[in-house]
Coordinates of C-alpha atoms in Angstrom, one line a residue:
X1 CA 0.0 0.0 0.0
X2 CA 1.1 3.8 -1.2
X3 CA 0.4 6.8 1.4
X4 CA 1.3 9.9 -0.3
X5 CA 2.7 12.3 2.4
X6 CA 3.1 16.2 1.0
X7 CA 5.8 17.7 2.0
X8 CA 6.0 21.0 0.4
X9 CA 3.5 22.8 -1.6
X10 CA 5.3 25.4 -3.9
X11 CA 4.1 28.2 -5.8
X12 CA 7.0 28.4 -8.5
X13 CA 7.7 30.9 -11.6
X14 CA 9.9 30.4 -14.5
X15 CA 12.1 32.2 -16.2
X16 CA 10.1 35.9 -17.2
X17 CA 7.2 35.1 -15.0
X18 CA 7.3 36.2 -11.1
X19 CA 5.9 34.9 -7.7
X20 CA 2.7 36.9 -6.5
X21 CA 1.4 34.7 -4.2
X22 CA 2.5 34.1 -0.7
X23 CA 5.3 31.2 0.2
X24 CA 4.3 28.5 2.0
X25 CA 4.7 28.0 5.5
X26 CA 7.7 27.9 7.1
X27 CA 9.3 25.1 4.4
X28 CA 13.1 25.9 3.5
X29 CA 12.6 24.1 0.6
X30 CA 10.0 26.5 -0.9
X31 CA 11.6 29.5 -0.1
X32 CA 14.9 28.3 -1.6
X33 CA 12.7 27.9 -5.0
X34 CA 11.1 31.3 -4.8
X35 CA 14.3 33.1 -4.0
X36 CA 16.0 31.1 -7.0
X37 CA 12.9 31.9 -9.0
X38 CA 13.1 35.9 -8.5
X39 CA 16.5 35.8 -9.8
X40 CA 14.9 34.5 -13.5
X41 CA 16.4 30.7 -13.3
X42 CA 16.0 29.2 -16.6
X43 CA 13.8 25.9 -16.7
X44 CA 16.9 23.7 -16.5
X45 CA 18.4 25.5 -13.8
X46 CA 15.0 24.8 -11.8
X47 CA 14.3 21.4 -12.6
X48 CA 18.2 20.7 -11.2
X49 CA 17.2 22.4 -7.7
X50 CA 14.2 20.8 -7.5
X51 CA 15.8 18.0 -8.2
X52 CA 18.4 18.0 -6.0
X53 CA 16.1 19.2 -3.3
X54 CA 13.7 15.8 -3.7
X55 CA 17.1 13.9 -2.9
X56 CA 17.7 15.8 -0.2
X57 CA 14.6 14.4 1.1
X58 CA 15.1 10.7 0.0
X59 CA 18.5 10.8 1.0
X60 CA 17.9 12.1 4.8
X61 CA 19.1 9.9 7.3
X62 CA 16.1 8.5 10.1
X63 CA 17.3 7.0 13.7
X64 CA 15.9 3.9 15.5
X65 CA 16.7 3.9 18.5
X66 CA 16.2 1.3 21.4
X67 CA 17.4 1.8 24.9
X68 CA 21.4 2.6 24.3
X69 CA 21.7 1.3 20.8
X70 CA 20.2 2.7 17.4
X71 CA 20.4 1.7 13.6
X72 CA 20.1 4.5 11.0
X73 CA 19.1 4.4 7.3
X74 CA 17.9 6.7 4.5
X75 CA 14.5 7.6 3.7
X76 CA 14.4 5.8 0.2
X77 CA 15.7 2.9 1.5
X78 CA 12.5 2.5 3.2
X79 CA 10.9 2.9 0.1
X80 CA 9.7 6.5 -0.3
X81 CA 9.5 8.1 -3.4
X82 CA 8.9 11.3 -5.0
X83 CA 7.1 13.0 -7.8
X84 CA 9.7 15.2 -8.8
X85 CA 9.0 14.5 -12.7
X86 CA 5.9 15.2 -12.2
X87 CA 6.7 18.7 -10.6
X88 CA 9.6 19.4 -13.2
X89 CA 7.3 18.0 -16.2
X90 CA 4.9 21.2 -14.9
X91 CA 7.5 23.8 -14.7
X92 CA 8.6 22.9 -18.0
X93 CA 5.3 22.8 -19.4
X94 CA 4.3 26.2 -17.6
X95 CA 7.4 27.8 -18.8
X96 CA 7.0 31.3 -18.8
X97 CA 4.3 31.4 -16.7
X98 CA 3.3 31.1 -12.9
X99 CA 2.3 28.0 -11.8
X100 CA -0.1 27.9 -8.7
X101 CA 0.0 25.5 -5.7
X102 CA 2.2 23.1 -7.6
X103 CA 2.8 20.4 -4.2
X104 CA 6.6 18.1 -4.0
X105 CA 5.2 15.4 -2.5
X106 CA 6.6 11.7 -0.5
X107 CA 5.1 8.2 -1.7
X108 CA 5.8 5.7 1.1
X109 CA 5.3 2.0 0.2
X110 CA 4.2 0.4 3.1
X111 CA 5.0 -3.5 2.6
X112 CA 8.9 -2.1 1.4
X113 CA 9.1 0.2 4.4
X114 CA 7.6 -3.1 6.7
X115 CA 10.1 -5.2 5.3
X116 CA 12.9 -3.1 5.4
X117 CA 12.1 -1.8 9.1
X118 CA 12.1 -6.0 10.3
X119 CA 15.5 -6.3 8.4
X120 CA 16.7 -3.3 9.6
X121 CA 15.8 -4.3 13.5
X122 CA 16.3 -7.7 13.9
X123 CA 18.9 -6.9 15.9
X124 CA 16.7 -6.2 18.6
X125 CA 14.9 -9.2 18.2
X126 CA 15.4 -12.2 20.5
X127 CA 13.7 -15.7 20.4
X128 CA 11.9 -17.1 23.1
X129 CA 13.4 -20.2 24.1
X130 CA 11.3 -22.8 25.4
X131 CA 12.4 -24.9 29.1
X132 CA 13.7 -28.1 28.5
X133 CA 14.9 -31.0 29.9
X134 CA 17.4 -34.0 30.0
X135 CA 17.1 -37.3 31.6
X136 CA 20.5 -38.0 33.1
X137 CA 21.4 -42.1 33.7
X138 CA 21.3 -41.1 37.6
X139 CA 17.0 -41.1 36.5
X140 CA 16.9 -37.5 37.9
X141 CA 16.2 -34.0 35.8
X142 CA 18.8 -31.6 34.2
X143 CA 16.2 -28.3 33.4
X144 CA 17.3 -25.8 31.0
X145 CA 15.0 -22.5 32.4
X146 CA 13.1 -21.2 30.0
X147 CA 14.0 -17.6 28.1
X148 CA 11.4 -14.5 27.3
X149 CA 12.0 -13.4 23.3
X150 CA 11.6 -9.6 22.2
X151 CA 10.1 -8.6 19.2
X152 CA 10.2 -5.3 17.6
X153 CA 6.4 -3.5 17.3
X154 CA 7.2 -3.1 13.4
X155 CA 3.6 -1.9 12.8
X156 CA 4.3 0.4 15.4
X157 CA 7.4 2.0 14.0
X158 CA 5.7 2.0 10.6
X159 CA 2.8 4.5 12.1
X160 CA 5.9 6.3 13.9
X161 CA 7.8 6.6 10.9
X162 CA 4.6 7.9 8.5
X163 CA 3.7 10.2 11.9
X164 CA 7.1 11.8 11.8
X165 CA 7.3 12.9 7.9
X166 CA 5.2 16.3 8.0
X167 CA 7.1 17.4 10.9
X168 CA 10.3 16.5 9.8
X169 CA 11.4 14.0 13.0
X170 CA 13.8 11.6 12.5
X171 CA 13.9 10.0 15.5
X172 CA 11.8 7.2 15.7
X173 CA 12.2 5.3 19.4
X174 CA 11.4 2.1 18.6
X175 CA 8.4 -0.2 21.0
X176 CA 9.6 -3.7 21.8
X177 CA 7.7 -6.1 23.1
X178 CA 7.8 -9.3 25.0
X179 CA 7.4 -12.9 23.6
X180 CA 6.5 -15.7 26.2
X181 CA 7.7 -19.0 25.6
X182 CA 4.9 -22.3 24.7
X183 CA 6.9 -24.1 27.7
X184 CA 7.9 -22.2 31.0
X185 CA 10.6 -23.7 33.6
X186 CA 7.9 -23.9 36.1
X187 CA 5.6 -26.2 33.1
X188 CA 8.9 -28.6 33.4
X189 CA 9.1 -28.1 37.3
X190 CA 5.8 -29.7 37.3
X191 CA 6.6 -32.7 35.2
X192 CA 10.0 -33.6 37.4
X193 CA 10.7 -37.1 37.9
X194 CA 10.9 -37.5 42.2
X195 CA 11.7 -41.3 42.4
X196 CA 10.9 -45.2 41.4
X197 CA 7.4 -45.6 41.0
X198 CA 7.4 -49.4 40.4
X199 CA 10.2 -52.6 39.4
X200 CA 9.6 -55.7 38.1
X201 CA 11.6 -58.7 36.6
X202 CA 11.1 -62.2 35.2
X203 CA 14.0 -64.9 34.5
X204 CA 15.5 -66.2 31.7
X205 CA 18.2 -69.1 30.5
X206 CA 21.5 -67.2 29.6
X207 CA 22.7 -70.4 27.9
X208 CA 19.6 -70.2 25.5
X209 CA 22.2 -67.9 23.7
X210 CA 20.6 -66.8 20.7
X211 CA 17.3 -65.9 22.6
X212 CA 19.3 -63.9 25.6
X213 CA 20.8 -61.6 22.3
X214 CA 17.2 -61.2 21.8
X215 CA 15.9 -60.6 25.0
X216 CA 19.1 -58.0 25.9
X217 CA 18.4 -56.2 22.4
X218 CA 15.0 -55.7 22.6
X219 CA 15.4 -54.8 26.4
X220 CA 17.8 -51.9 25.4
X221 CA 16.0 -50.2 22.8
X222 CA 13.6 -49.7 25.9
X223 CA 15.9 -48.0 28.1
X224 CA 15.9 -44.6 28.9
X225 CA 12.2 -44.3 26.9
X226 CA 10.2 -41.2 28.4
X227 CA 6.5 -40.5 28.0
X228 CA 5.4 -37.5 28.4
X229 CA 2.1 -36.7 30.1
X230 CA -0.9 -37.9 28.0
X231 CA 1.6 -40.3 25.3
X232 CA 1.2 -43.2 24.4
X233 CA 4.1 -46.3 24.2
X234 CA 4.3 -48.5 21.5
X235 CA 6.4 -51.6 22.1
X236 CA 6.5 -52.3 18.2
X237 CA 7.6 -48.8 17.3
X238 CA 9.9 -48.2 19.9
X239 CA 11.6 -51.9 19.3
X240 CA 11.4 -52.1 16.0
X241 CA 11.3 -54.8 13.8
X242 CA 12.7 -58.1 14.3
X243 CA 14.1 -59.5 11.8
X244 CA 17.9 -60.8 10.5
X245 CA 18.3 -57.5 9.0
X246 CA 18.0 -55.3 12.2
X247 CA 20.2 -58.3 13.9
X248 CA 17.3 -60.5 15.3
X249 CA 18.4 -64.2 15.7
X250 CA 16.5 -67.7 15.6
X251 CA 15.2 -68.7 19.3
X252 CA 11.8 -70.9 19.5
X253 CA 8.4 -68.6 19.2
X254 CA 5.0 -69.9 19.8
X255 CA 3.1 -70.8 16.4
X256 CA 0.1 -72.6 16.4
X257 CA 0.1 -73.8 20.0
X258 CA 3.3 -74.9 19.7
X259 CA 7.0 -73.9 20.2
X260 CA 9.0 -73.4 17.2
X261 CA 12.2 -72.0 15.6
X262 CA 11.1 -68.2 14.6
X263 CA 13.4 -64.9 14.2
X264 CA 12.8 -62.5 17.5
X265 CA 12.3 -65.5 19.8
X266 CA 12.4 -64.0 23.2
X267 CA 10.9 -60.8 22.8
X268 CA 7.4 -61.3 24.1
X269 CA 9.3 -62.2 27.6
X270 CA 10.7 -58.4 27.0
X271 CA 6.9 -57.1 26.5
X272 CA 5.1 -59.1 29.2
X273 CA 7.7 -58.0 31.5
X274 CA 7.5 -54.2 30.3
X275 CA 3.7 -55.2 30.4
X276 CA 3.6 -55.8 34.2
X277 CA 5.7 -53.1 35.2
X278 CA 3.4 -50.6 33.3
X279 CA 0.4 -52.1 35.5
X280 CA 2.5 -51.4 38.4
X281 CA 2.6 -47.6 38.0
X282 CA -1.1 -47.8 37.6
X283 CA -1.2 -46.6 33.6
X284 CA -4.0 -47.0 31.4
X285 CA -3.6 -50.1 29.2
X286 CA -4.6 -49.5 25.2
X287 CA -3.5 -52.7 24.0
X288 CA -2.7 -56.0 25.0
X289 CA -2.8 -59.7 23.9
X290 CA -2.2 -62.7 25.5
X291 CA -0.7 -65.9 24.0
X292 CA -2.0 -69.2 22.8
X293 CA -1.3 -70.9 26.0
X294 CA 1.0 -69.5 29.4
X295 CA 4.3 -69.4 29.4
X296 CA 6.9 -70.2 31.7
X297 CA 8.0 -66.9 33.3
X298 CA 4.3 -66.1 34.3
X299 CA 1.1 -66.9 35.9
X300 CA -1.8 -66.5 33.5
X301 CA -3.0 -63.3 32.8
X302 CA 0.2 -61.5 33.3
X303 CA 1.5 -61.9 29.6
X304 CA 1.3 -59.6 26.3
X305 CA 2.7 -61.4 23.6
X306 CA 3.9 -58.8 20.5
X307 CA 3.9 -59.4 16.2
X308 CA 5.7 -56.7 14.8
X309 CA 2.5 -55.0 12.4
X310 CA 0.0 -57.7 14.0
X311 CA -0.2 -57.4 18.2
X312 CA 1.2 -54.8 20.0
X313 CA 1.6 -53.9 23.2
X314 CA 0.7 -50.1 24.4
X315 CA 0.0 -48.0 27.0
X316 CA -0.9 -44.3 28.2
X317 CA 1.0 -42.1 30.8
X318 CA -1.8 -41.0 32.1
X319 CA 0.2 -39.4 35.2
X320 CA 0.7 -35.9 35.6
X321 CA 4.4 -36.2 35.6
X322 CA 7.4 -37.7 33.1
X323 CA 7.8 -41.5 33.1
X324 CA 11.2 -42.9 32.7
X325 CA 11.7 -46.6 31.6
X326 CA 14.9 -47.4 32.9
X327 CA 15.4 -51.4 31.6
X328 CA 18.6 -54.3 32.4
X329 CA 18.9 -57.8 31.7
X330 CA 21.9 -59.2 33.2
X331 CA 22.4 -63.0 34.7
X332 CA 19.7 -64.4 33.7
X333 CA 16.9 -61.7 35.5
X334 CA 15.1 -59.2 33.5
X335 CA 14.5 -56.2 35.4
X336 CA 12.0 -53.0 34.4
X337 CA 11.3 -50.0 36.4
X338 CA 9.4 -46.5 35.9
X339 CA 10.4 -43.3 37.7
X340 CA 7.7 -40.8 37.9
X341 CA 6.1 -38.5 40.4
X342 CA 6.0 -39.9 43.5
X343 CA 2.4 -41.0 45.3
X344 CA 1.3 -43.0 48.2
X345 CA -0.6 -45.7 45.9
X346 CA 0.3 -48.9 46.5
X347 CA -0.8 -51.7 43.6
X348 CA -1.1 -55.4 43.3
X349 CA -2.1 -57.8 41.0
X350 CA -4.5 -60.7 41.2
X351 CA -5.3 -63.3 39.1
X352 CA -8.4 -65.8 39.8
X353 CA -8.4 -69.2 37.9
X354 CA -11.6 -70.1 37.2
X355 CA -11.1 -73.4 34.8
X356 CA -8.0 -76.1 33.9
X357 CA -7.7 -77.7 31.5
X358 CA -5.5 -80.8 31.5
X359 CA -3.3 -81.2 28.3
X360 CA -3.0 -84.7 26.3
X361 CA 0.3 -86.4 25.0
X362 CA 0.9 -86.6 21.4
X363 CA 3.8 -89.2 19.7
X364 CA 5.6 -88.6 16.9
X365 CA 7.7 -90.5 14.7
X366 CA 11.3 -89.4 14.3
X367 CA 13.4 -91.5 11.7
X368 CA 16.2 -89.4 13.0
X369 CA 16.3 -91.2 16.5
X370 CA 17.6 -94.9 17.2
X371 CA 15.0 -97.2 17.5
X372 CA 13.5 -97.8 21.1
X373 CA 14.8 -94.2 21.9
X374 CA 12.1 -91.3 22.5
X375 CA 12.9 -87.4 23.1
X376 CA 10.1 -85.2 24.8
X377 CA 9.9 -82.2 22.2
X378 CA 7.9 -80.3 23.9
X379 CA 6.2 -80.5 27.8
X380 CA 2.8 -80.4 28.6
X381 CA 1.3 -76.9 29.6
X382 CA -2.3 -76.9 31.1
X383 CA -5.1 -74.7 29.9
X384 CA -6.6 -71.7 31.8
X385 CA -9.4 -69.8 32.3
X386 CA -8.7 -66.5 34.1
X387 CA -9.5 -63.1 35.1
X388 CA -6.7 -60.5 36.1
X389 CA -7.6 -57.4 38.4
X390 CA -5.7 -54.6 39.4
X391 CA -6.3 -53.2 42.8
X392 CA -4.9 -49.8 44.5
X393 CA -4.7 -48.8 47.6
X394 CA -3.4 -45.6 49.8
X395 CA -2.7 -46.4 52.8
X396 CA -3.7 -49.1 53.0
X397 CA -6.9 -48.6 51.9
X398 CA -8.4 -50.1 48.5
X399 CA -9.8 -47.1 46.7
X400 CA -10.0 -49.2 42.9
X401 CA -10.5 -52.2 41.7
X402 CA -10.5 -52.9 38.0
X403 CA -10.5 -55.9 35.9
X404 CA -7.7 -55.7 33.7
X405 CA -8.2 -58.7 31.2
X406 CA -10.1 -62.3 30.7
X407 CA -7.8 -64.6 28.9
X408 CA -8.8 -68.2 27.9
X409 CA -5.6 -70.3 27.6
X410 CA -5.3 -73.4 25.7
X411 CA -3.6 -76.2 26.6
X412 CA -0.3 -77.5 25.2
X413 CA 0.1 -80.9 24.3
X414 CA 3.1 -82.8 25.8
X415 CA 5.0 -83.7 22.5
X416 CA 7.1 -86.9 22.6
X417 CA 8.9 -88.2 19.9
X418 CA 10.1 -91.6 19.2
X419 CA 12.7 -94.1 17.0
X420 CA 11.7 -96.8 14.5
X421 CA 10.5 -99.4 16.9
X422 CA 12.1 -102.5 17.3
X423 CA 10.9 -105.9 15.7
X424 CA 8.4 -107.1 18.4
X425 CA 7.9 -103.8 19.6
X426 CA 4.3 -102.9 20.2
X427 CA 2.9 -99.4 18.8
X428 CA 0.6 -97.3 21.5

């Protein structure tokens, strides 16, 4: 946008022609012309003061100041303007004769003049800088305080700047406001992690080599995991795939109710122990899947079992404060814990059995073994029905109890395999 500012209005005469009205008020500028004019300037003579005069204007130097420091530049580069040819094209035209009321006059461009005035004071300017914060390995806080940002008032200065023209200021002191940060220290003081808010651990075989690497990689990528207030964990994003590309080995998995040689074997121990910690610190479960039939490491109803794109395991901090997942697996015990803001909940977990079911034994030929010889495959694991609550208590005192899950287990047959039989033998 263009605001034409006049400056002077001149009353001018050329070369045999003479001034009869009066001069203008109290503008140099003008007076100048009509004293030059009285002497019978030619038209070229003119035009060059007038000339020169409009880039005395352009060319005058205007001051921003804030507190001690100040920036300076000229008028046109701020993008003002002015019709001088249109003034000189007159006096030439008019030559000879008086020309009344004949006005010099600024253009200001306001979107040049906006940009020019944020270039020219970004020195002024100052981001805000949001709090942060860093989890040291201790399990404490480091908190970075946050910082307040300035920002010039450029619309401000613009008015300034236009306001000061007229009355030939050029001293513009500049307003400079205050920017407050999204995220204030005391937003991060709020969120401070004050101690251990629950531990647990299951065991596993370290000579089972391939599935420990498992286990231990899986474990790690875990470690040092913080949810913010409100987020949501996903054991399959934050492990990742497993597969021989990302370094994944060959350990027994569960496939159609029985154990069998699968890449990632071991993990689900990783997210049914991550899975019981998380109902320890009393957070809201999204998702969670139980296997087949139990396993090994724990009672029904206490497993998630994880398929990278298939099952997953998640939860919600639903806590006012961080939660820090600080992981190890070392000599054969798998150990989780959460740090958070500290409360006088206490939680347990209960699972009630309401059905077994006893498991059969299946044979199978092996031509690999010697005959009369037989190798149990696979032992027999009992099916469940169950129901898992969660119960909290302050003091002592229950004040919830929720049912977490109803799992129906299968049960695992008892695999045993056996040789070619000897003549005479007889077949069961």
């Amino acid at each position: 946008m263009k605001r034409s500012i006049v400056i002077f209005a001149l009353v001018i005469s050329a070369i045999s022609g003479c001034s009869t009205a009066e001069p203008p008020e109290q503008h140099q500028y003008s007076e100048q012309v009509n004293q030059q004019a009285s002497k019978q300037m030619s038209v070229a003579e003119l035009a060059a003061t007038i000339n020169d005069q409009a880039e005395q204007m352009l060319n005058k130097q205007y001051y921003f100041t804030y507190k001690q420091a100040t920036v300076k530049t000229r008028l046109r580069n701020l993008g003002a303007t002015t019709n001088v040819n249109k003034v000189v094209e007159e006096v030439r035209k008019h030559s000879g004769s008086t020309v009344d009321n004949l006005k010099l006059s600024l253009d200001l461009d306001e979107k040049t003049a906006v940009d020019k005035l944020k270039a020219l004071t970004e020195k002024f300017n100052a981001q805000a800088v949001d709090a942060s914060y860093k989890v040291k390995p201790d399990n404490t806080m480091e908190i970075t305080p946050h910082a307040v940002g300035k920002e010039v008032n450029v619309p401000k200065a613009l008015e300034d700047l236009k306001n000061s023209l007229p009355k030939n200021e050029t001293t513009i002191v500049l307003e400079v406001k205050e920017t407050t940060p999204q995220v204030k220290t005391e937003n991060i003081e709020g969120l401070k992690l004050e101690g251990k808010v629950a531990s647990f651990s299951t065991y596993y075989a370290v000579d089972n080599i391939p599935r420990t690497e498992n286990l231990k990689k899986a474990t790690a990528a875990l470690d040092m995991k913080v949810l913010k207030p409100g987020e949501v964990l996903s054991f399959n994003n934050t492990v990742g795939p497993r597969t021989e590309a990302t370094g994944y080995k060959e350990a027994l998995i569960i496939i159609e109710n029985e154990y069998v040689p699968g890449v990632g074997g071991g993990i689900c121990q990783v997210s049914s122990t991550l899975y019981n910690v998380a109902l320890l610190a009393d957070l809201e479960i999204v998702e969670r899947h139980r296997h087949e039939f139990t396993i090994p490491y724990l009672p029904p109803g206490r497993d998630a079992t994880v398929v990278y794109d298939q099952a997953d395991l998640r939860f919600k901090n639903n806590t006012s404060g961080l939660i820090l997942i600080r992981t190890q697996a070392k000599g054969g015990i798998l150990t989780m814990s959460m740090y958070g803001k500290k409360s006088n909940k206490q939680v347990e977990i209960k699972t009630e059995i309401e059905e077994t079911k006893p498991f059969e034994t299946e044979q199978r030929y092996d031509p690999t073994l010697p005959p009369g010889k037989t190798k149990t495959e696979q032992g027999g694991v009992k099916g469940y029905k169950s129901t898992t609550f969660r119960i909290v208590k302050v003091d002592n005192k229950e004040v919830k109890k929720e049912q977490i899950s109803k799992d129906v287990y299968k049960p695992a047959n008892k695999i045993i395999k056996f040789g070619k039989k000897s003549r005479g033998q007889a077949m069961e």
